[in-house]
Short mmCIF file of C-alpha atoms in Angstrom, two decimals:
data_model
loop_
_atom_site.label_atom_id
_atom_site.label_comp_id
_atom_site.label_asym_id
_atom_site.label_seq_id
_atom_site.Cartn_x
_atom_site.Cartn_y
_atom_site.Cartn_z
CA MET M 288 118.98 12.57 133.43
CA ALA M 289 121.38 15.29 132.33
CA PRO M 290 122.16 15.40 128.60
CA THR M 291 125.38 13.67 127.61
CA ASP M 292 128.44 15.91 127.83
CA ILE M 293 130.72 15.01 124.93
CA ILE M 294 133.99 15.90 126.68
CA ASP M 295 133.01 13.87 129.76
CA THR M 296 132.03 10.94 127.56
CA LEU M 297 135.22 11.02 125.48
CA ALA M 298 137.45 11.57 128.53
CA GLY M 299 135.69 8.79 130.49
CA ILE M 300 134.67 11.07 133.38
CA GLU M 301 132.03 9.38 135.55
CA PRO M 302 129.39 11.32 137.51
CA GLY M 303 130.54 11.65 141.12
CA SER M 304 134.24 11.18 140.30
CA ALA M 305 136.94 13.60 141.45
CA LEU M 306 137.32 15.06 137.97
CA ASP M 307 133.55 15.47 137.66
CA ALA M 308 133.67 17.59 140.82
CA ILE M 309 136.55 19.67 139.49
CA ARG M 310 134.79 20.24 136.16
CA ALA M 311 131.67 21.30 138.07
CA ARG M 312 133.69 24.27 139.44
CA ARG M 313 133.84 25.57 135.85
CA ILE M 314 130.22 24.89 134.99
CA GLN M 315 129.97 27.74 132.45
CA ALA M 316 133.05 26.48 130.63
CA ARG M 317 131.73 22.92 130.68
CA GLU M 318 128.25 23.84 129.44
CA ASN M 319 129.53 26.19 126.78
CA ALA M 320 132.13 23.76 125.45
CA GLN M 321 129.13 21.46 124.98
CA LYS M 322 127.09 24.28 123.36
CA SER M 323 130.02 24.97 121.03
CA TYR M 324 129.95 21.34 119.97
CA LEU M 325 126.18 21.45 119.43
CA SER M 326 126.27 24.72 117.50
CA LEU M 327 128.90 23.24 115.17
CA PHE M 328 127.42 19.78 114.69
CA GLU M 329 123.69 20.43 115.20
CA PRO M 330 123.56 23.99 113.82
CA VAL M 331 120.46 26.11 113.19
CA ASP M 332 121.63 26.76 109.61
CA THR M 333 123.64 24.43 107.37
CA GLY M 334 123.38 26.57 104.21
CA ASP M 335 127.03 27.63 104.20
CA PHE M 336 128.57 24.37 105.52
CA SER M 337 126.67 21.09 105.21
CA LEU M 338 126.49 18.43 107.92
CA ALA M 339 128.33 15.94 105.69
CA GLU M 340 131.13 18.47 105.15
CA ARG M 341 131.34 19.17 108.89
CA ALA M 342 131.59 15.46 109.69
CA ALA M 343 134.24 14.93 106.98
CA VAL M 344 136.40 17.84 108.17
CA ALA M 345 136.02 16.71 111.80
CA ALA M 346 137.07 13.13 111.01
CA PHE M 347 140.08 14.46 109.11
CA VAL M 348 141.17 16.96 111.80
CA THR M 349 140.85 14.57 114.73
CA GLY M 350 142.40 11.75 112.70
CA LEU M 351 145.45 13.93 112.04
CA HIS M 352 145.94 14.07 115.82
CA GLY M 353 146.34 10.28 115.96
CA GLU M 354 144.14 7.44 117.17
CA SER M 355 141.98 8.43 120.15
CA PRO M 356 138.40 8.15 121.39
CA VAL M 357 137.86 11.59 119.83
CA ALA M 358 139.00 10.44 116.38
CA THR M 359 136.83 7.33 116.65
CA PHE M 360 133.82 9.43 117.66
CA TYR M 361 134.08 11.69 114.59
CA ARG M 362 134.78 8.78 112.22
CA GLU M 363 131.56 7.20 113.44
CA LYS M 364 129.74 10.50 113.00
CA LEU M 365 130.92 10.63 109.40
CA ALA M 366 130.05 6.98 108.78
CA ALA M 367 126.50 7.60 110.07
CA ASN M 368 126.01 10.36 107.50
CA ALA M 369 124.05 9.67 104.32
CA ASP M 370 127.13 10.45 102.25
CA GLY M 371 129.46 9.02 104.87
CA ALA M 372 130.75 5.68 103.61
CA ARG M 373 131.96 7.16 100.32
CA LEU M 374 133.65 10.08 102.08
CA LEU M 375 135.14 7.98 104.88
CA GLU M 376 137.31 5.97 102.54
CA ALA M 377 138.81 9.11 101.02
CA ILE M 378 139.21 10.79 104.43
CA ASP M 379 141.03 7.76 105.83
CA ALA M 380 143.42 7.76 102.89
CA GLU M 381 144.05 11.49 103.34
CA ILE M 382 144.64 11.16 107.11
CA ALA M 383 147.31 8.55 106.38
CA ARG M 384 148.98 10.90 103.88
CA GLY M 385 148.63 14.00 106.04
CA ARG M 386 149.92 12.82 109.42
CA THR M 387 153.05 14.61 110.59
CA SER M 388 154.32 16.56 113.63
CA GLY M 389 153.61 20.21 114.36
CA PRO M 390 153.52 23.12 114.86
CA TYR M 391 155.91 24.22 112.13
CA GLY M 392 156.01 27.01 109.57
CA SER M 393 157.41 30.49 108.98
CA TYR M 394 157.27 33.86 110.73
CA PRO M 395 157.10 37.26 109.03
CA ALA M 396 160.61 38.04 107.72
CA GLY M 397 162.74 39.43 110.53
CA PRO M 398 164.41 38.32 113.77
CA LEU M 399 162.01 35.36 114.14
CA SER M 400 163.03 33.89 110.78
CA VAL M 401 165.69 31.84 112.60
CA GLU M 402 162.80 29.91 114.16
CA ASN M 403 161.26 29.01 110.79
CA THR M 404 160.74 25.25 110.55
CA ALA M 405 160.06 23.40 107.32
CA GLY M 406 157.51 20.60 107.12
CA LEU M 407 154.90 18.90 104.98
CA ILE M 408 152.86 21.19 102.74
CA TYR M 409 149.89 18.87 102.38
CA ARG M 410 147.80 18.64 99.22
CA VAL M 411 144.91 16.22 98.64
CA SER M 412 145.91 13.29 96.41
CA ALA M 413 144.67 13.16 92.83
CA ALA M 414 142.95 9.86 93.67
CA SER M 415 140.76 11.43 96.42
CA LYS M 416 139.78 14.58 94.55
CA SER M 417 136.74 13.24 92.71
CA ALA M 418 135.32 11.56 95.83
CA LEU M 419 135.72 14.73 97.90
CA GLY M 420 134.74 17.44 95.43
CA ILE M 421 136.22 20.90 95.06
CA ARG M 422 134.88 22.36 98.34
CA LEU M 423 136.17 19.54 100.54
CA VAL M 424 139.51 19.40 98.74
CA ALA M 425 140.05 23.08 99.62
CA ALA M 426 138.71 22.50 103.15
CA LEU M 427 141.06 19.59 103.89
CA GLU M 428 144.10 21.44 102.62
CA HIS M 429 143.19 24.45 104.76
CA ALA M 430 142.40 22.28 107.80
CA HIS M 431 145.83 20.67 107.55
CA LEU M 432 147.39 24.14 107.48
CA LEU M 433 145.45 25.12 110.61
CA VAL M 434 146.31 21.93 112.48
CA PHE M 435 150.05 21.80 111.78
CA ARG M 436 151.28 25.20 110.64
CA PRO M 437 148.75 27.88 111.59
CA ARG M 438 151.46 30.56 111.50
CA ASP M 439 151.80 30.01 107.74
CA ALA M 440 148.19 31.09 107.14
CA ALA M 441 147.95 34.02 104.69
CA SER M 442 145.28 36.06 102.93
CA ALA M 443 145.85 33.91 99.82
CA ASP M 444 144.49 30.91 101.76
CA MET M 445 141.20 32.77 102.30
CA LYS M 446 141.07 33.49 98.56
CA ALA M 447 141.58 29.78 97.83
CA LEU M 448 138.57 28.89 100.00
CA LEU M 449 136.42 31.61 98.41
CA ALA M 450 137.44 30.39 94.94
CA ALA M 451 136.37 26.83 95.90
CA GLY M 452 132.87 28.08 96.71
CA TRP M 453 133.12 28.82 100.43
CA SER M 454 131.23 31.93 101.60
CA ASP M 455 132.60 34.38 104.19
CA THR M 456 130.15 32.95 106.74
CA GLY M 457 131.05 29.38 105.75
CA ILE M 458 134.75 30.17 106.26
CA VAL M 459 134.06 31.54 109.75
CA THR M 460 132.13 28.43 110.80
CA PHE M 461 134.70 26.14 109.17
CA SER M 462 137.56 27.93 110.99
CA GLN M 463 135.65 27.68 114.27
CA LEU M 464 135.10 23.97 113.71
CA VAL M 465 138.77 23.18 113.08
CA ALA M 466 139.89 25.44 115.95
CA PHE M 467 137.24 24.07 118.35
CA LEU M 468 138.31 20.48 117.64
CA SER M 469 141.93 21.51 118.34
CA PHE M 470 140.64 22.55 121.78
CA GLN M 471 138.32 19.61 122.39
CA VAL M 472 140.86 16.91 121.52
CA ARG M 473 143.36 18.53 123.95
CA VAL M 474 140.93 18.88 126.84
CA VAL M 475 139.98 15.22 126.42
CA SER M 476 143.62 14.13 126.21
CA GLY M 477 144.62 16.25 129.21
CA LEU M 478 141.76 15.03 131.39
CA ARG M 479 142.36 11.38 130.42
CA THR M 480 146.04 11.75 131.32
CA LEU M 481 145.16 13.29 134.69
CA ALA M 482 142.57 10.59 135.42
CA ALA M 483 145.11 7.87 134.55
CA ALA M 484 147.71 9.46 136.84
CA ASN M 485 145.18 9.22 139.68
CA ALA M 486 144.09 5.64 138.96
CA MET O 8 140.38 45.37 104.04
CA SER O 9 141.66 48.81 103.28
CA ALA O 10 143.72 49.50 106.41
CA THR O 11 147.49 49.61 106.03
CA VAL O 12 149.05 46.62 107.77
CA ASN O 13 152.46 46.83 109.42
CA PRO O 14 152.88 43.27 110.66
CA PRO O 15 154.92 42.94 113.85
CA VAL O 16 158.04 40.82 113.30
CA VAL O 17 158.79 40.02 116.95
CA PHE O 18 156.79 38.85 119.97
CA THR O 19 155.83 41.86 122.06
CA GLN O 20 153.76 42.91 125.07
CA ASP O 21 152.70 46.08 123.20
CA GLU O 22 149.09 46.56 122.10
CA LEU O 23 148.59 45.43 118.51
CA GLY O 24 145.79 45.90 116.02
CA TRP O 25 144.28 43.06 113.99
CA VAL O 26 143.00 43.28 110.42
CA SER O 27 140.59 40.76 108.88
CA TRP O 28 141.26 39.11 105.52
CA ILE O 29 137.55 38.50 104.87
CA GLU O 30 134.52 40.74 105.39
CA PRO O 31 133.27 41.35 108.93
CA LEU O 32 129.56 42.18 109.23
CA PRO O 33 128.90 45.93 109.10
CA GLU O 34 127.83 47.25 112.49
CA ALA O 35 124.60 48.59 110.95
CA GLU O 36 123.56 45.04 109.96
CA LEU O 37 123.82 43.49 113.43
CA THR O 38 120.55 42.07 114.79
CA GLU O 39 119.63 40.99 118.32
CA ARG O 40 120.75 37.45 117.38
CA HIS O 41 124.18 38.88 116.58
CA TYR O 42 124.33 40.92 119.79
CA ALA O 43 123.54 37.76 121.77
CA GLY O 44 126.50 36.14 119.99
CA LEU O 45 128.79 39.04 120.87
CA VAL O 46 127.90 38.62 124.60
CA ASP O 47 129.35 42.11 125.33
CA ARG O 48 127.66 44.72 123.11
CA ALA O 49 130.88 46.77 123.03
CA ARG O 50 132.48 43.99 120.97
CA ALA O 51 130.47 45.30 117.99
CA LYS O 52 133.31 47.86 117.65
CA SER O 53 135.88 45.08 117.07
CA GLU O 54 136.54 43.88 113.51
CA TYR O 55 137.52 40.46 114.83
CA PHE O 56 134.26 39.93 116.71
CA ARG O 57 132.15 41.36 113.86
CA LEU O 58 133.78 38.72 111.67
CA LEU O 59 133.22 35.82 114.11
CA VAL O 60 129.62 36.93 114.69
CA ARG O 61 128.82 35.63 111.21
CA ASP O 62 128.18 32.46 113.24
CA PRO O 63 126.62 33.95 116.39
CA GLU O 64 125.78 30.68 118.16
CA VAL O 65 129.30 29.31 118.16
CA LEU O 66 130.77 32.73 119.02
CA GLU O 67 128.48 33.06 122.04
CA ALA O 68 129.35 29.59 123.35
CA ARG O 69 133.05 30.12 122.69
CA THR O 70 133.10 33.50 124.47
CA LYS O 71 131.38 32.06 127.55
CA THR O 72 133.81 29.12 127.61
CA ASP O 73 136.71 31.59 127.43
CA LYS O 74 135.38 33.82 130.23
CA ASP O 75 134.85 30.95 132.67
CA ILE O 76 138.24 29.36 131.98
CA PHE O 77 140.14 32.61 132.47
CA TYR O 78 138.07 34.87 134.75
CA ASN O 79 136.46 32.46 137.21
CA VAL O 80 139.17 32.65 139.88
CA ALA O 81 137.07 31.84 142.95
CA ASP O 82 139.38 28.81 143.22
CA GLY O 83 141.94 26.95 141.16
CA LEU O 84 144.96 28.48 139.45
CA PRO O 85 145.79 32.19 139.98
CA ARG O 86 144.84 34.35 136.99
CA ALA O 87 148.51 35.10 136.21
CA GLU O 88 149.28 31.43 135.58
CA ARG O 89 146.20 30.87 133.43
CA GLU O 90 147.45 33.80 131.34
CA LEU O 91 150.93 32.27 131.33
CA ALA O 92 149.49 29.05 129.87
CA ALA O 93 147.74 31.13 127.18
CA ALA O 94 150.89 33.14 126.40
CA ALA O 95 153.12 30.04 126.26
CA THR O 96 150.70 28.23 123.95
CA SER O 97 150.54 31.29 121.69
CA ARG O 98 154.34 31.65 121.70
CA TYR O 99 154.72 28.00 120.70
CA ASN O 100 152.03 28.05 117.99
CA GLY O 101 153.42 31.33 116.70
CA CYS O 102 150.46 33.65 117.30
CA ILE O 103 152.08 37.06 117.80
CA TYR O 104 148.72 38.76 118.42
CA CYS O 105 147.41 36.34 121.09
CA ALA O 106 150.84 36.22 122.74
CA SER O 107 150.89 40.02 123.04
CA VAL O 108 147.51 40.18 124.78
CA HIS O 109 148.08 37.33 127.19
CA ALA O 110 151.73 38.13 127.94
CA ARG O 111 150.47 41.59 128.92
CA PHE O 112 147.84 40.04 131.20
CA ALA O 113 150.40 37.62 132.68
CA SER O 114 152.68 40.59 133.48
CA THR O 115 149.85 42.61 135.01
CA TYR O 116 148.71 39.82 137.31
CA SER O 117 152.14 38.38 138.21
CA LYS O 118 154.22 41.61 138.34
CA ARG O 119 156.93 39.53 136.61
CA ARG O 120 157.13 41.52 133.39
CA ASP O 121 160.78 40.67 132.72
CA ASP O 122 160.20 36.92 133.05
CA VAL O 123 157.21 37.16 130.72
CA GLN O 124 159.35 39.10 128.25
CA ARG O 125 161.98 36.35 128.38
CA LEU O 126 159.31 33.83 127.39
CA LEU O 127 158.57 36.03 124.36
CA ASP O 128 162.23 36.74 123.49
CA GLU O 129 163.84 33.36 124.20
CA GLY O 130 160.85 31.14 123.51
CA VAL O 131 159.23 28.36 125.51
CA LYS O 132 162.57 26.96 126.74
CA ALA O 133 163.33 30.13 128.77
CA ASP O 134 164.08 29.29 132.44
CA LEU O 135 161.34 31.02 134.47
CA GLY O 136 161.63 29.07 137.73
CA GLU O 137 160.21 25.66 138.65
CA ARG O 138 156.52 26.51 138.86
CA TRP O 139 156.31 28.60 135.69
CA ASN O 140 158.56 26.16 133.81
CA ALA O 141 156.13 23.35 134.65
CA VAL O 142 153.14 25.38 133.42
CA VAL O 143 154.92 26.39 130.19
CA LYS O 144 156.16 22.84 129.52
CA ALA O 145 152.71 21.33 130.08
CA SER O 146 151.12 23.94 127.80
CA VAL O 147 153.64 23.26 125.05
CA ALA O 148 153.23 19.47 125.34
CA LEU O 149 149.48 19.91 125.00
CA ALA O 150 149.84 22.19 121.95
CA ALA O 151 152.04 19.76 120.02
CA THR O 152 150.41 17.62 117.33
CA PRO O 153 150.37 14.73 118.01
CA ILE O 154 149.69 15.79 121.61
CA ALA O 155 152.75 15.15 123.78
CA PHE O 156 151.14 15.82 127.20
CA GLY O 157 151.74 12.84 129.48
CA PRO O 158 152.19 11.58 133.05
CA ASP O 159 155.56 13.38 133.29
CA ASN O 160 153.82 16.72 132.84
CA ILE O 161 151.34 15.90 135.60
CA GLU O 162 154.16 14.85 137.90
CA GLU O 163 156.11 18.03 137.17
CA LEU O 164 153.06 20.23 137.84
CA ARG O 165 152.48 18.44 141.14
CA ARG O 166 156.11 18.82 142.19
CA ALA O 167 155.71 22.54 141.46
CA GLY O 168 152.80 22.60 143.94
CA LEU O 169 149.71 22.43 141.72
CA ASP O 170 146.72 20.37 142.86
CA ASP O 171 144.33 18.63 140.45
CA ALA O 172 141.92 21.58 140.18
CA GLU O 173 144.85 23.81 139.23
CA ILE O 174 146.15 21.25 136.72
CA VAL O 175 142.70 21.22 135.09
CA ASP O 176 142.97 25.01 134.78
CA VAL O 177 146.33 24.62 133.00
CA ILE O 178 144.77 22.04 130.66
CA ASN O 179 141.74 24.25 129.96
CA GLY O 180 143.75 27.44 129.50
CA ALA O 181 146.35 25.87 127.21
CA ALA O 182 143.75 23.87 125.24
CA PHE O 183 141.60 26.96 124.76
CA PHE O 184 144.46 28.83 123.12
CA ASN O 185 144.77 26.13 120.50
CA TRP O 186 141.29 27.30 119.55
CA ALA O 187 142.00 31.04 119.79
CA ASN O 188 145.39 30.95 118.01
CA ARG O 189 143.96 29.19 114.98
CA LEU O 190 141.24 31.82 114.55
CA MET O 191 143.53 34.82 114.96
CA LEU O 192 146.24 33.38 112.71
CA SER O 193 144.01 32.22 109.88
CA LEU O 194 141.33 34.90 109.49
CA GLY O 195 143.54 37.99 109.48
CA GLU O 196 146.80 39.43 110.73
CA PRO O 197 148.17 41.66 113.47
CA SER O 198 149.29 45.20 112.78
CA THR O 199 151.54 47.48 114.82
#
């Protein structure tokens, strides 16, 4: 039996279905989206970004996108972690505080400034800080920036992560994880919508 | 980084540079594991890829996903419209660097440089004709958070003549640029 493809599972694509056949025409994309998932959540090296941190950030990022099979999947992944139950409570509270609509933010000063759009500048609540710890507090605030207002990102945001104990390599993997989930949740949503239109 | 940055202040089809805010790996320190992650050895010359290669496994998988979504044109959507989905997503998310690259590709493959420029100048509401409007609108709906892509987008793409395989290419191309934009925007900045 072929190993489980996460996007197929979350999008409800059955072997032999029309969408399965279409996805098979992009077999490299399908296999490497799966490999991206595996390299982020079953990595060869967790020294710069622990599995518990990955699961917590993933639950937060997908939760910010609203209820979906993807959000449920990553909540369960976090809950299954040794440190999960304690983190899950804080993550759920922060998802509720962080939900808004994006993208918004500012452009470099100039002709595009007329398109600047204000919105929530999210910060972790005082109540969640001790449960999350300094690294995850910085990670959640940065993840929220990437999800809703990526055009606001600045060099100072990198410095904030470094100051919270993130290494250069950890920041790269963390950025990939948030950005990959932004892709995965959209592929799943798009494919589910297309499947429903055909039902 | 020491390079002088002159950030572009408008969307453009010109070639831009990109400067990292954190340390890329020095070329001299790259191992075979890193070169596998780069996929194309020539990417060792790029600051962006020498930064991402700090995690070679995810870079390799991401690069191969990218190449199949955009370059595998044996069937499905024409290359120009995959690039249009990438450019529209980047315009909407506000990634001036990604928009420059993929607007340029969209122009090259479509020969509709002026229409592509209107997408950059006027934004994602620019009227580019039924088929391109449907692709841009679907890409934008998919990029919104919460995701706004729905049955209306599918219907509009079908009315514009896209079949399901082509619609999947729009979904893949637009979704992928929600990955790419967030890396380019958060790890460094473009420079003219």
